Short mmCIF file of C-alpha atoms and ligand atoms in Angstrom, two decimals:
data_model
loop_
_atom_site.label_atom_id
_atom_site.label_comp_id
_atom_site.label_asym_id
_atom_site.label_seq_id
_atom_site.Cartn_x
_atom_site.Cartn_y
_atom_site.Cartn_z
CA MET A 1447 0.00 0.00 0.00
CA THR A 1448 1.51 3.29 -1.13
CA PRO A 1449 0.37 6.72 0.10
CA ILE A 1450 -0.55 8.62 -3.06
CA CYS A 1451 -1.75 12.15 -3.80
CA VAL A 1452 -3.65 12.83 -7.05
CA VAL A 1453 -3.49 16.52 -7.98
CA GLY A 1454 -6.47 17.48 -10.18
CA GLY A 1455 -8.32 14.66 -8.42
CA GLY A 1456 -11.73 16.15 -9.24
CA GLY A 1457 -11.24 15.94 -13.04
CA TYR A 1458 -11.96 13.12 -15.47
CA VAL A 1459 -8.45 11.64 -15.36
CA GLY A 1460 -7.57 12.58 -11.76
CA LEU A 1461 -10.81 11.28 -10.28
CA GLY A 1462 -10.51 8.08 -12.30
CA TYR A 1463 -6.98 7.53 -10.96
CA ALA A 1464 -7.81 8.50 -7.38
CA VAL A 1465 -10.66 6.00 -7.28
CA ALA A 1466 -8.87 3.23 -9.21
CA LEU A 1467 -5.67 3.47 -7.12
CA ALA A 1468 -7.75 3.32 -3.93
CA GLU A 1469 -9.60 0.31 -5.36
CA LEU A 1470 -6.19 -1.35 -5.89
CA GLY A 1471 -5.54 -0.95 -2.15
CA HIS A 1472 -3.51 2.26 -1.97
CA GLN A 1473 -4.13 5.11 0.47
CA VAL A 1474 -5.18 8.00 -1.77
CA VAL A 1475 -5.91 11.66 -1.29
CA GLY A 1476 -7.49 13.47 -4.23
CA LEU A 1477 -6.52 17.14 -4.29
CA ASP A 1478 -8.42 19.72 -6.32
CA ILE A 1479 -8.80 23.50 -6.20
CA ASP A 1480 -12.51 23.14 -7.01
CA ALA A 1481 -13.94 23.23 -3.47
CA ASP A 1482 -17.46 22.40 -4.62
CA ARG A 1483 -16.26 19.20 -6.34
CA VAL A 1484 -14.17 18.23 -3.32
CA GLU A 1485 -17.15 18.66 -1.02
CA ARG A 1486 -19.39 16.58 -3.30
CA LEU A 1487 -16.74 13.87 -3.69
CA ASN A 1488 -16.25 13.52 0.06
CA ARG A 1489 -20.02 12.90 0.26
CA GLY A 1490 -19.68 10.15 -2.37
CA ASP A 1491 -21.43 12.22 -5.03
CA SER A 1492 -19.57 11.96 -8.35
CA PRO A 1493 -19.60 15.22 -10.34
CA ILE A 1494 -18.76 13.22 -13.49
CA TYR A 1495 -20.89 10.75 -15.42
CA GLU A 1496 -18.80 7.60 -15.92
CA ALA A 1497 -19.75 3.94 -15.87
CA GLY A 1498 -19.01 2.33 -12.48
CA LEU A 1499 -17.61 5.52 -10.94
CA PRO A 1500 -20.31 6.24 -8.30
CA GLU A 1501 -20.11 2.68 -6.94
CA MET A 1502 -16.29 2.52 -6.81
CA LEU A 1503 -16.13 6.02 -5.32
CA ARG A 1504 -18.47 5.11 -2.45
CA ARG A 1505 -16.77 1.74 -1.88
CA THR A 1506 -13.28 3.26 -1.54
CA LEU A 1507 -14.51 6.18 0.60
CA ASP A 1508 -16.31 3.75 2.92
CA ALA A 1509 -13.17 1.59 3.14
CA GLY A 1510 -11.25 4.66 4.36
CA ARG A 1511 -8.71 4.46 1.53
CA LEU A 1512 -9.83 7.62 -0.27
CA ARG A 1513 -10.51 11.22 0.69
CA PHE A 1514 -10.51 14.57 -1.06
CA THR A 1515 -9.11 17.94 -0.07
CA THR A 1516 -8.30 21.39 -1.44
CA ASP A 1517 -5.27 21.73 0.82
CA TYR A 1518 -1.79 20.94 -0.54
CA ALA A 1519 -0.32 21.15 2.97
CA GLU A 1520 -2.53 18.28 4.02
CA ALA A 1521 -2.13 16.16 0.89
CA VAL A 1522 1.47 16.35 -0.38
CA PRO A 1523 3.59 15.71 2.75
CA GLY A 1524 3.28 12.02 3.55
CA SER A 1525 2.54 11.01 -0.06
CA ASP A 1526 5.30 8.91 -1.66
CA ILE A 1527 3.87 9.44 -5.14
CA VAL A 1528 2.09 12.55 -6.45
CA PHE A 1529 0.13 12.21 -9.70
CA LEU A 1530 -0.15 15.46 -11.63
CA CYS A 1531 -3.49 15.34 -13.52
CA THR A 1532 -4.45 18.99 -14.01
CA GLY A 1533 -5.86 20.22 -17.32
CA THR A 1534 -3.78 21.31 -20.32
CA PRO A 1535 -6.38 23.11 -22.47
CA SER A 1536 -5.62 24.97 -25.70
CA LEU A 1537 -4.58 28.57 -25.98
CA SER A 1538 -6.15 30.48 -28.88
CA ASP A 1539 -3.24 29.60 -31.20
CA GLY A 1540 -3.55 25.88 -30.41
CA GLU A 1541 -0.57 25.74 -28.07
CA ALA A 1542 -1.08 23.87 -24.78
CA ASP A 1543 -1.94 26.16 -21.87
CA LEU A 1544 0.33 25.03 -19.04
CA ARG A 1545 -0.90 27.44 -16.37
CA GLN A 1546 -2.66 24.73 -14.32
CA VAL A 1547 0.44 22.52 -14.56
CA ARG A 1548 2.79 25.33 -13.52
CA ALA A 1549 0.59 26.33 -10.57
CA ALA A 1550 0.26 22.74 -9.40
CA ALA A 1551 4.01 22.07 -9.78
CA ALA A 1552 4.81 25.16 -7.70
CA SER A 1553 2.36 24.11 -4.95
CA ILE A 1554 3.73 20.57 -4.92
CA GLY A 1555 7.26 21.97 -4.61
CA VAL A 1556 6.37 24.21 -1.67
CA HIS A 1557 4.92 21.26 0.24
CA LEU A 1558 7.54 18.59 -0.43
CA GLN A 1559 8.66 16.96 2.76
CA PRO A 1560 12.42 17.07 3.37
CA GLY A 1561 13.96 13.75 4.30
CA THR A 1562 11.79 11.55 2.05
CA LYS A 1563 11.89 11.11 -1.69
CA THR A 1564 8.71 12.03 -3.56
CA VAL A 1565 7.97 10.77 -7.07
CA ILE A 1566 5.97 13.20 -9.22
CA VAL A 1567 4.11 11.46 -12.02
CA ASN A 1568 3.26 13.67 -15.01
CA LYS A 1569 -0.06 12.15 -16.06
CA SER A 1570 -1.47 15.18 -17.88
CA THR A 1571 -0.81 15.46 -21.61
CA MET A 1572 2.15 17.83 -21.77
CA PRO A 1573 4.16 19.15 -24.71
CA VAL A 1574 7.60 17.69 -25.33
CA GLY A 1575 10.05 19.20 -22.86
CA THR A 1576 7.51 19.82 -20.08
CA ALA A 1577 8.96 17.19 -17.72
CA GLU A 1578 12.15 19.26 -17.49
CA ARG A 1579 10.07 22.41 -16.89
CA VAL A 1580 7.99 20.74 -14.16
CA ALA A 1581 11.16 19.52 -12.45
CA GLY A 1582 12.55 23.07 -12.64
CA ILE A 1583 9.41 24.66 -11.14
CA VAL A 1584 9.23 22.09 -8.34
CA ALA A 1585 12.93 22.59 -7.53
CA GLU A 1586 12.50 26.36 -7.51
CA HIS A 1587 9.76 26.17 -4.85
CA ALA A 1588 10.90 23.15 -2.83
CA PRO A 1589 12.81 23.29 0.46
CA GLN A 1590 16.55 22.91 -0.19
CA SER A 1591 16.82 19.43 1.27
CA ALA A 1592 13.77 18.08 -0.59
CA ASP A 1593 14.37 15.02 -2.75
CA PHE A 1594 12.12 14.32 -5.72
CA ALA A 1595 12.08 12.88 -9.24
CA VAL A 1596 9.67 13.31 -12.16
CA VAL A 1597 8.32 10.42 -14.24
CA SER A 1598 6.42 11.08 -17.48
CA ASN A 1599 3.43 8.74 -17.65
CA PRO A 1600 0.99 9.82 -20.38
CA GLU A 1601 -2.59 8.62 -20.23
CA PHE A 1602 -4.50 6.89 -23.03
CA LEU A 1603 -7.93 6.34 -21.42
CA ARG A 1604 -11.17 7.02 -23.27
CA GLU A 1605 -13.95 9.02 -21.64
CA GLY A 1606 -17.00 6.82 -21.21
CA ARG A 1607 -14.66 3.97 -20.22
CA VAL A 1608 -12.39 5.76 -17.75
CA LEU A 1609 -12.22 3.10 -15.02
CA HIS A 1610 -12.12 0.22 -17.46
CA ASP A 1611 -9.22 1.77 -19.37
CA ILE A 1612 -7.26 2.67 -16.22
CA LEU A 1613 -7.57 -0.87 -14.88
CA HIS A 1614 -7.08 -2.61 -18.27
CA PRO A 1615 -4.56 -0.52 -20.22
CA ASP A 1616 -3.04 -1.73 -23.52
CA ARG A 1617 0.36 -0.51 -22.34
CA ILE A 1618 1.98 1.75 -19.77
CA VAL A 1619 4.55 4.30 -20.94
CA LEU A 1620 7.05 5.57 -18.37
CA GLY A 1621 9.60 8.22 -19.28
CA GLY A 1622 12.49 9.38 -17.13
CA ASP A 1623 15.99 8.67 -15.97
CA ASP A 1624 15.68 8.15 -12.22
CA ALA A 1625 15.84 4.38 -11.69
CA ASP A 1626 14.27 4.42 -8.19
CA ALA A 1627 11.37 6.60 -9.33
CA LEU A 1628 10.77 4.43 -12.41
CA ALA A 1629 10.83 1.32 -10.22
CA ALA A 1630 8.32 2.84 -7.77
CA VAL A 1631 5.85 3.70 -10.54
CA THR A 1632 6.42 0.35 -12.27
CA SER A 1633 5.45 -1.48 -9.08
CA LEU A 1634 2.20 0.53 -8.92
CA TYR A 1635 1.22 -0.67 -12.38
CA GLU A 1636 2.50 -4.24 -12.22
CA PRO A 1637 -0.78 -5.71 -10.83
CA LEU A 1638 -2.54 -4.55 -14.00
CA GLY A 1639 -0.52 -7.02 -16.10
CA ALA A 1640 -0.03 -4.60 -19.03
CA PRO A 1641 3.26 -4.27 -20.92
CA ILE A 1642 5.36 -1.48 -19.40
CA MET A 1643 7.59 0.52 -21.72
CA GLN A 1644 10.39 2.60 -20.23
CA THR A 1645 11.80 5.44 -22.26
CA ASP A 1646 13.15 8.98 -22.02
CA HIS A 1647 10.88 11.89 -21.05
CA ARG A 1648 10.64 13.43 -24.50
CA SER A 1649 9.70 10.20 -26.29
CA ALA A 1650 7.07 9.46 -23.63
CA GLU A 1651 5.57 12.93 -24.05
CA LEU A 1652 5.53 12.61 -27.83
CA ILE A 1653 4.00 9.11 -27.77
CA LYS A 1654 0.82 10.59 -26.30
CA TYR A 1655 0.46 13.32 -28.92
CA ALA A 1656 1.37 10.99 -31.79
CA ALA A 1657 -1.18 8.39 -30.62
CA ASN A 1658 -4.03 10.91 -30.53
CA ALA A 1659 -2.95 12.48 -33.81
CA PHE A 1660 -2.92 9.07 -35.49
CA LEU A 1661 -6.44 8.21 -34.27
CA ALA A 1662 -7.74 11.64 -35.30
CA THR A 1663 -6.09 11.15 -38.69
CA LYS A 1664 -7.97 7.88 -39.21
CA ILE A 1665 -11.26 9.68 -38.51
CA SER A 1666 -10.48 12.58 -40.82
CA PHE A 1667 -9.28 10.13 -43.47
CA ILE A 1668 -12.58 8.27 -43.52
CA ASN A 1669 -14.50 11.56 -43.47
CA ASP A 1670 -12.53 12.63 -46.54
CA ILE A 1671 -13.37 9.31 -48.21
CA ALA A 1672 -17.03 9.89 -47.21
CA ARG A 1673 -16.97 13.12 -49.19
CA LEU A 1674 -15.72 11.20 -52.18
CA CYS A 1675 -18.38 8.51 -51.68
CA GLU A 1676 -21.10 11.15 -51.90
CA ARG A 1677 -19.66 12.46 -55.17
CA LEU A 1678 -19.00 9.04 -56.73
CA GLY A 1679 -22.09 7.18 -55.51
CA ALA A 1680 -20.41 4.76 -53.08
CA ASP A 1681 -21.33 3.94 -49.48
CA VAL A 1682 -18.62 4.85 -46.97
CA THR A 1683 -19.83 2.28 -44.43
CA VAL A 1684 -19.16 -0.48 -46.98
CA VAL A 1685 -15.85 1.07 -48.03
CA ALA A 1686 -14.77 1.32 -44.36
CA LYS A 1687 -15.68 -2.33 -43.80
CA GLY A 1688 -13.69 -3.30 -46.87
CA ILE A 1689 -10.54 -1.46 -45.87
CA GLY A 1690 -10.90 -2.17 -42.14
CA ALA A 1691 -10.90 -5.94 -42.80
CA ASP A 1692 -7.25 -5.55 -43.80
CA GLU A 1693 -5.38 -6.32 -40.59
CA ARG A 1694 -2.72 -3.75 -41.46
CA ILE A 1695 -5.47 -1.10 -41.24
CA GLY A 1696 -8.04 -2.43 -38.74
CA PRO A 1697 -11.71 -1.43 -38.47
CA ARG A 1698 -11.57 1.01 -35.55
CA PHE A 1699 -11.74 4.80 -35.89
CA LEU A 1700 -13.06 4.39 -39.43
CA HIS A 1701 -16.60 5.61 -38.75
CA ALA A 1702 -17.53 8.52 -40.97
CA GLY A 1703 -19.64 11.17 -39.30
CA ILE A 1704 -19.63 14.73 -38.03
CA GLY A 1705 -16.08 14.40 -36.76
CA PHE A 1706 -14.11 14.03 -33.57
CA GLY A 1707 -14.27 16.28 -30.52
CA GLY A 1708 -13.81 16.17 -26.78
CA SER A 1709 -11.15 17.59 -24.57
CA CYS A 1710 -8.30 15.64 -26.20
CA PHE A 1711 -8.21 15.04 -29.97
CA PRO A 1712 -8.74 18.63 -31.19
CA LYS A 1713 -6.48 20.18 -28.56
CA ASP A 1714 -3.75 17.55 -28.85
CA VAL A 1715 -3.63 17.67 -32.65
CA GLY A 1716 -3.55 21.48 -32.36
CA ALA A 1717 -0.75 21.37 -29.80
CA LEU A 1718 1.27 18.89 -31.89
CA THR A 1719 0.81 21.18 -34.90
CA ARG A 1720 2.22 24.08 -32.86
CA MET A 1721 5.11 21.91 -31.62
CA ALA A 1722 5.97 20.98 -35.22
CA GLU A 1723 5.76 24.62 -36.33
CA GLY A 1724 7.92 25.62 -33.37
CA ALA A 1725 10.47 23.06 -34.53
CA GLY A 1726 10.58 24.72 -37.97
CA LEU A 1727 8.39 22.13 -39.75
CA HIS A 1728 5.25 22.54 -41.87
CA PRO A 1729 2.75 20.03 -40.45
CA GLY A 1730 0.49 19.85 -43.51
CA LEU A 1731 -1.07 16.51 -42.59
CA LEU A 1732 -2.01 17.63 -39.07
CA ARG A 1733 -3.49 20.89 -40.35
CA SER A 1734 -5.60 18.95 -42.87
CA VAL A 1735 -6.83 16.59 -40.14
CA LEU A 1736 -8.19 19.56 -38.20
CA GLU A 1737 -9.63 21.29 -41.26
CA ILE A 1738 -11.43 18.14 -42.51
CA ASN A 1739 -12.85 17.76 -39.01
CA ARG A 1740 -14.21 21.31 -38.86
CA GLU A 1741 -15.57 20.87 -42.37
CA ALA A 1742 -17.49 17.70 -41.31
CA GLN A 1743 -19.76 19.75 -39.02
CA ARG A 1744 -20.19 22.57 -41.55
CA ARG A 1745 -21.11 20.09 -44.29
CA PHE A 1746 -23.66 18.37 -42.08
CA VAL A 1747 -25.46 21.64 -41.40
CA ALA A 1748 -25.19 22.70 -45.05
CA ARG A 1749 -26.81 19.38 -46.03
CA ALA A 1750 -29.70 20.03 -43.64
CA ASP A 1751 -30.06 23.50 -45.11
CA GLU A 1752 -30.14 22.13 -48.66
CA LEU A 1753 -32.59 19.31 -47.88
CA LEU A 1754 -34.99 21.57 -45.99
CA GLY A 1755 -34.75 24.40 -48.49
CA GLY A 1756 -33.30 26.76 -45.88
CA LEU A 1757 -32.94 26.61 -42.11
CA ASP A 1758 -34.36 29.98 -41.13
CA GLY A 1759 -37.39 29.35 -38.90
CA ARG A 1760 -37.04 25.55 -39.15
CA GLU A 1761 -37.40 23.41 -36.03
CA ILE A 1762 -34.60 20.90 -35.60
CA ALA A 1763 -34.28 18.24 -32.94
CA VAL A 1764 -30.65 17.47 -32.11
CA TRP A 1765 -30.10 14.06 -30.58
CA GLY A 1766 -26.92 13.91 -28.54
CA LEU A 1767 -24.85 16.80 -27.18
CA ALA A 1768 -21.91 15.00 -25.51
CA PHE A 1769 -18.81 14.68 -27.67
CA LYS A 1770 -19.27 10.92 -27.63
CA GLU A 1771 -21.49 8.27 -26.09
CA GLY A 1772 -21.00 7.20 -22.46
CA THR A 1773 -19.96 10.63 -21.16
CA ASP A 1774 -21.53 13.94 -20.13
CA ASP A 1775 -18.50 15.88 -21.43
CA LEU A 1776 -19.40 18.75 -23.77
CA ARG A 1777 -15.87 20.06 -24.30
CA ASP A 1778 -15.26 20.67 -28.03
CA SER A 1779 -18.27 18.52 -28.87
CA PRO A 1780 -19.08 18.33 -32.60
CA ALA A 1781 -22.78 18.18 -31.59
CA VAL A 1782 -22.51 21.51 -29.81
CA GLU A 1783 -20.84 23.02 -32.88
CA VAL A 1784 -23.71 21.67 -35.03
CA VAL A 1785 -26.21 23.33 -32.67
CA ARG A 1786 -24.30 26.60 -32.95
CA LEU A 1787 -24.22 26.45 -36.76
CA LEU A 1788 -27.94 25.56 -36.95
CA ALA A 1789 -28.83 28.48 -34.69
CA GLU A 1790 -26.58 30.79 -36.73
CA ARG A 1791 -28.70 29.95 -39.80
CA GLY A 1792 -31.92 30.75 -37.96
CA ALA A 1793 -33.08 27.26 -36.93
CA ALA A 1794 -34.84 26.71 -33.60
CA VAL A 1795 -33.05 23.83 -31.87
CA ARG A 1796 -34.35 21.45 -29.21
CA ALA A 1797 -31.79 19.00 -27.92
CA HIS A 1798 -31.82 15.67 -26.11
CA ASP A 1799 -28.94 13.79 -24.50
CA PRO A 1800 -29.11 10.79 -22.15
CA ALA A 1801 -26.39 12.13 -19.80
CA ALA A 1802 -25.22 15.63 -20.70
CA LEU A 1803 -28.36 17.69 -19.98
CA PRO A 1804 -27.17 18.98 -16.56
CA ASN A 1805 -23.89 20.14 -18.12
CA ALA A 1806 -25.76 21.60 -21.11
CA ALA A 1807 -28.14 23.51 -18.82
CA ALA A 1808 -25.16 25.07 -17.06
CA ARG A 1809 -22.95 25.73 -20.09
CA LEU A 1810 -25.38 26.26 -22.99
CA PRO A 1811 -28.34 28.14 -21.52
CA GLU A 1812 -29.49 29.25 -25.00
CA ILE A 1813 -30.42 25.68 -26.05
CA VAL A 1814 -33.90 24.26 -25.33
CA LEU A 1815 -33.37 20.89 -23.67
CA ARG A 1816 -35.68 17.87 -23.53
CA GLU A 1817 -35.32 14.75 -21.40
CA ASP A 1818 -37.02 12.54 -23.96
CA PRO A 1819 -35.93 12.17 -27.61
CA TYR A 1820 -39.55 12.05 -28.86
CA ASP A 1821 -40.36 15.28 -26.97
CA ALA A 1822 -37.36 16.93 -28.61
CA ALA A 1823 -38.67 15.77 -32.01
CA GLU A 1824 -42.27 16.96 -31.42
CA GLY A 1825 -43.31 18.99 -34.48
CA ALA A 1826 -39.70 19.14 -35.77
CA ASP A 1827 -38.89 19.52 -39.46
CA ALA A 1828 -35.85 17.30 -39.00
CA VAL A 1829 -33.98 15.23 -36.45
CA ALA A 1830 -30.18 15.50 -36.50
CA LEU A 1831 -28.47 12.62 -34.68
CA CYS A 1832 -25.11 13.93 -33.48
CA THR A 1833 -23.82 11.62 -30.71
CA PRO A 1834 -23.80 7.83 -31.14
CA TRP A 1835 -25.62 6.89 -27.93
CA PRO A 1836 -26.80 3.26 -28.27
CA GLU A 1837 -30.23 4.40 -27.02
CA TYR A 1838 -30.94 5.93 -30.43
CA THR A 1839 -30.78 2.56 -32.19
CA ALA A 1840 -33.81 1.49 -30.10
CA ILE A 1841 -35.99 4.37 -31.32
CA ASP A 1842 -39.52 3.48 -32.50
CA PHE A 1843 -39.42 5.16 -35.92
CA ASP A 1844 -43.20 4.84 -36.44
CA ARG A 1845 -43.72 6.81 -33.24
CA LEU A 1846 -41.06 9.29 -34.30
CA LYS A 1847 -42.80 9.82 -37.67
CA ARG A 1848 -46.10 10.46 -35.84
CA VAL A 1849 -44.63 13.16 -33.55
CA MET A 1850 -42.45 14.97 -36.11
CA GLY A 1851 -43.77 17.78 -38.28
CA GLY A 1852 -41.43 16.88 -41.15
CA ASP A 1853 -39.84 13.62 -42.26
CA LEU A 1854 -36.06 14.18 -42.39
CA LEU A 1855 -33.69 12.14 -40.24
CA LEU A 1856 -30.05 13.15 -40.60
CA ASP A 1857 -27.81 10.47 -39.16
CA GLY A 1858 -24.56 12.26 -38.34
CA ARG A 1859 -23.04 9.02 -37.03
CA ASN A 1860 -24.23 6.46 -39.61
CA MET A 1861 -25.55 4.35 -36.76
CA LEU A 1862 -29.22 3.82 -37.61
CA ASP A 1863 -30.69 1.10 -39.80
CA ALA A 1864 -31.66 3.12 -42.87
CA ALA A 1865 -34.18 0.51 -44.07
CA LYS A 1866 -36.04 0.66 -40.73
CA VAL A 1867 -36.09 4.45 -40.79
CA GLU A 1868 -37.43 4.49 -44.34
CA ALA A 1869 -39.99 1.78 -43.63
CA ALA A 1870 -41.57 4.22 -41.16
CA GLY A 1871 -41.98 6.77 -43.96
CA LEU A 1872 -39.03 8.94 -42.92
CA ARG A 1873 -36.28 10.22 -45.19
CA TYR A 1874 -32.88 8.83 -44.09
CA VAL A 1875 -29.72 10.78 -44.86
CA GLY A 1876 -26.39 9.57 -43.52
CA ILE A 1877 -22.82 10.69 -44.10
CA GLY A 1878 -21.01 9.55 -47.26
CA ARG A 1879 -23.74 7.22 -48.36
CA GLY A 1880 -24.04 7.93 -52.07
CA THR A 1881 -25.68 4.54 -52.53
CA ARG A 1882 -26.67 2.04 -49.89
CA PRO A 1883 -26.41 -1.52 -51.20
CA THR A 1884 -28.02 -4.10 -48.95
CA PRO A 1885 -25.51 -6.43 -47.24
CA THR A 1886 -26.62 -9.21 -49.64
CA GLN A 1887 -25.90 -7.06 -52.69
CA ALA A 1888 -22.50 -6.19 -51.29
CA VAL A 1889 -21.64 -9.87 -50.85
CA VAL A 1890 -23.04 -10.88 -54.26
CA GLN A 1891 -20.98 -8.18 -55.91
CA ALA A 1892 -17.89 -9.38 -54.09
CA VAL A 1893 -18.16 -12.98 -55.32
CA PRO A 1894 -17.34 -12.50 -59.03
CA LEU A 1895 -14.54 -10.15 -58.11
CA ARG A 1896 -12.93 -12.80 -55.87
CA SER A 1897 -13.33 -15.62 -58.41
CA SER A 1898 -12.07 -13.64 -61.42
N1 LIG B 3345 -10.24 13.51 -20.40
C1 LIG B 3345 -9.62 12.55 -21.08
O1 LIG B 3345 -10.24 11.69 -21.73
C2 LIG B 3345 -8.11 12.47 -21.08
C3 LIG B 3345 -7.48 11.31 -21.56
C4 LIG B 3345 -6.10 11.25 -21.55
C5 LIG B 3345 -5.35 12.33 -21.10
N2 LIG B 3345 -5.99 13.45 -20.66
C6 LIG B 3345 -5.18 14.57 -20.17
O2 LIG B 3345 -5.26 14.58 -18.76
C7 LIG B 3345 -5.23 15.93 -18.27
C8 LIG B 3345 -6.46 16.20 -17.42
O3 LIG B 3345 -7.60 16.08 -18.25
P1 LIG B 3345 -9.07 16.06 -17.63
O4 LIG B 3345 -10.00 15.79 -18.76
O5 LIG B 3345 -9.11 15.18 -16.44
O6 LIG B 3345 -9.21 17.58 -17.18
P2 LIG B 3345 -10.27 18.19 -16.16
O7 LIG B 3345 -10.40 19.63 -16.53
O8 LIG B 3345 -11.50 17.33 -16.12
O9 LIG B 3345 -9.57 18.07 -14.73
C9 LIG B 3345 -8.56 18.91 -14.30
C10 LIG B 3345 -8.77 19.16 -12.79
O10 LIG B 3345 -7.64 19.84 -12.29
C11 LIG B 3345 -8.10 20.78 -11.32
N3 LIG B 3345 -7.06 21.80 -11.13
C12 LIG B 3345 -6.75 22.84 -11.95
N4 LIG B 3345 -5.70 23.52 -11.44
C13 LIG B 3345 -5.35 22.90 -10.29
C14 LIG B 3345 -4.34 23.13 -9.33
N5 LIG B 3345 -3.47 24.12 -9.46
N6 LIG B 3345 -4.27 22.29 -8.28
C15 LIG B 3345 -5.14 21.28 -8.13
N7 LIG B 3345 -6.12 21.00 -9.01
C16 LIG B 3345 -6.22 21.81 -10.08
C17 LIG B 3345 -9.39 21.29 -11.90
O11 LIG B 3345 -10.22 21.89 -10.91
C18 LIG B 3345 -10.00 20.01 -12.49
O12 LIG B 3345 -10.84 19.33 -11.57
C19 LIG B 3345 -5.12 16.81 -19.52
O13 LIG B 3345 -3.77 17.08 -19.79
C20 LIG B 3345 -5.69 15.93 -20.62
O14 LIG B 3345 -5.20 16.25 -21.90
C21 LIG B 3345 -7.37 13.55 -20.62
#
């Protein structure tokens, strides 16, 4: 059992780690400057929507292995390992904003306990070279006799599966050059049974950005192919299946739609672009990835405009506001951008989301919110599905047709069964679906090709 402090312990990553490390048997204190969150967390009330989090939070609080505080003086001394999980949002030029990291590093430094060695684990996504800067800030504020080392340990979890991904990682990346510190962090992760890769700080930091940039590139690639499918009369879902079956490519992150969002992909691709520019390079690919992504939302709204003969005064139901299914996170959500673009063209928007309505009420007061997808669609000229919540596949399309004023269903995630939608008398429009061969047609067409 290791005494651990998680700085930023009220956020998506920090809270996930605080709870998961306590679940693994460690003594954890989650530290956050957000006093309201800390108070809620100490009551066992999770401020974040994540599968399994409320139960694991209460279990570890009740077991006495987890608590939350706003006070560095109470949390840092006595902790052998301090996880740094504060946010690294984007500045207006795309560069990572390191203010939270700098403030946290300074506070950690001030409260380091002389006489014991503290390992600081950089868990936040930080530009290449930040580990050295964190070490410098900590040293500047620490008592002279304080002993510490920094380990870079980027995080690859997906929101919506935070606890699952923390407890079942594909790999652990540890960067640094202090053997004792690397050994201490390695022993924390060993029970998870994942491969552990040790490297230098800079490679570890870059692995995180390169991983997100690669995944974002796959999404923008298939969205670019979707554009071509619309022009050439092909179906991008069939094309994606065909290329994804190649094991060198793989089927994941090849879902055409209104693009990626969230607190990571856009900001990390932006930050990597800035890092490349700062290094004197011209990151054309990364810039295109971001531009194709922005274009995906603009094209979706332009399509609605074209199909409805104008958006001014139209009523549109938007299904899904979170940036993806399984989370209540609205940060950089493509759905929110679609709402903004619809409103800009004069449409009246009513939105539904299974989990993000409380966040939407607080952050997007201009949107009319509905707790039921059919209520949102009442009298609407069109429904625009923007977040791939599995709930939407269970929609009764006959009922939907009865409540809507119009008949247009725009599937921004290509997740609905078009035949079912059309059987209810609705017009189905997906992304990149110039034609939609039935699965049987697709197979029949494939046979002569294979045998020739
Ligand atoms: N969210 C994800 O899916 C994800 C995945 C992988 C990596 N990351 C990275 O992890 C980091 C954290 O992301 P997040 O989504 O958890 O952010 P978040 O905004 O949800 O959480 C950050 C927390 O840090 C707290 N904080 C800010 N300044 C502080 C300070 N000086 N001292 C103590 N607490 C402070 C905030 O109050 C907040 O609760 C980012 O670098 C992000 O890029 C996020």
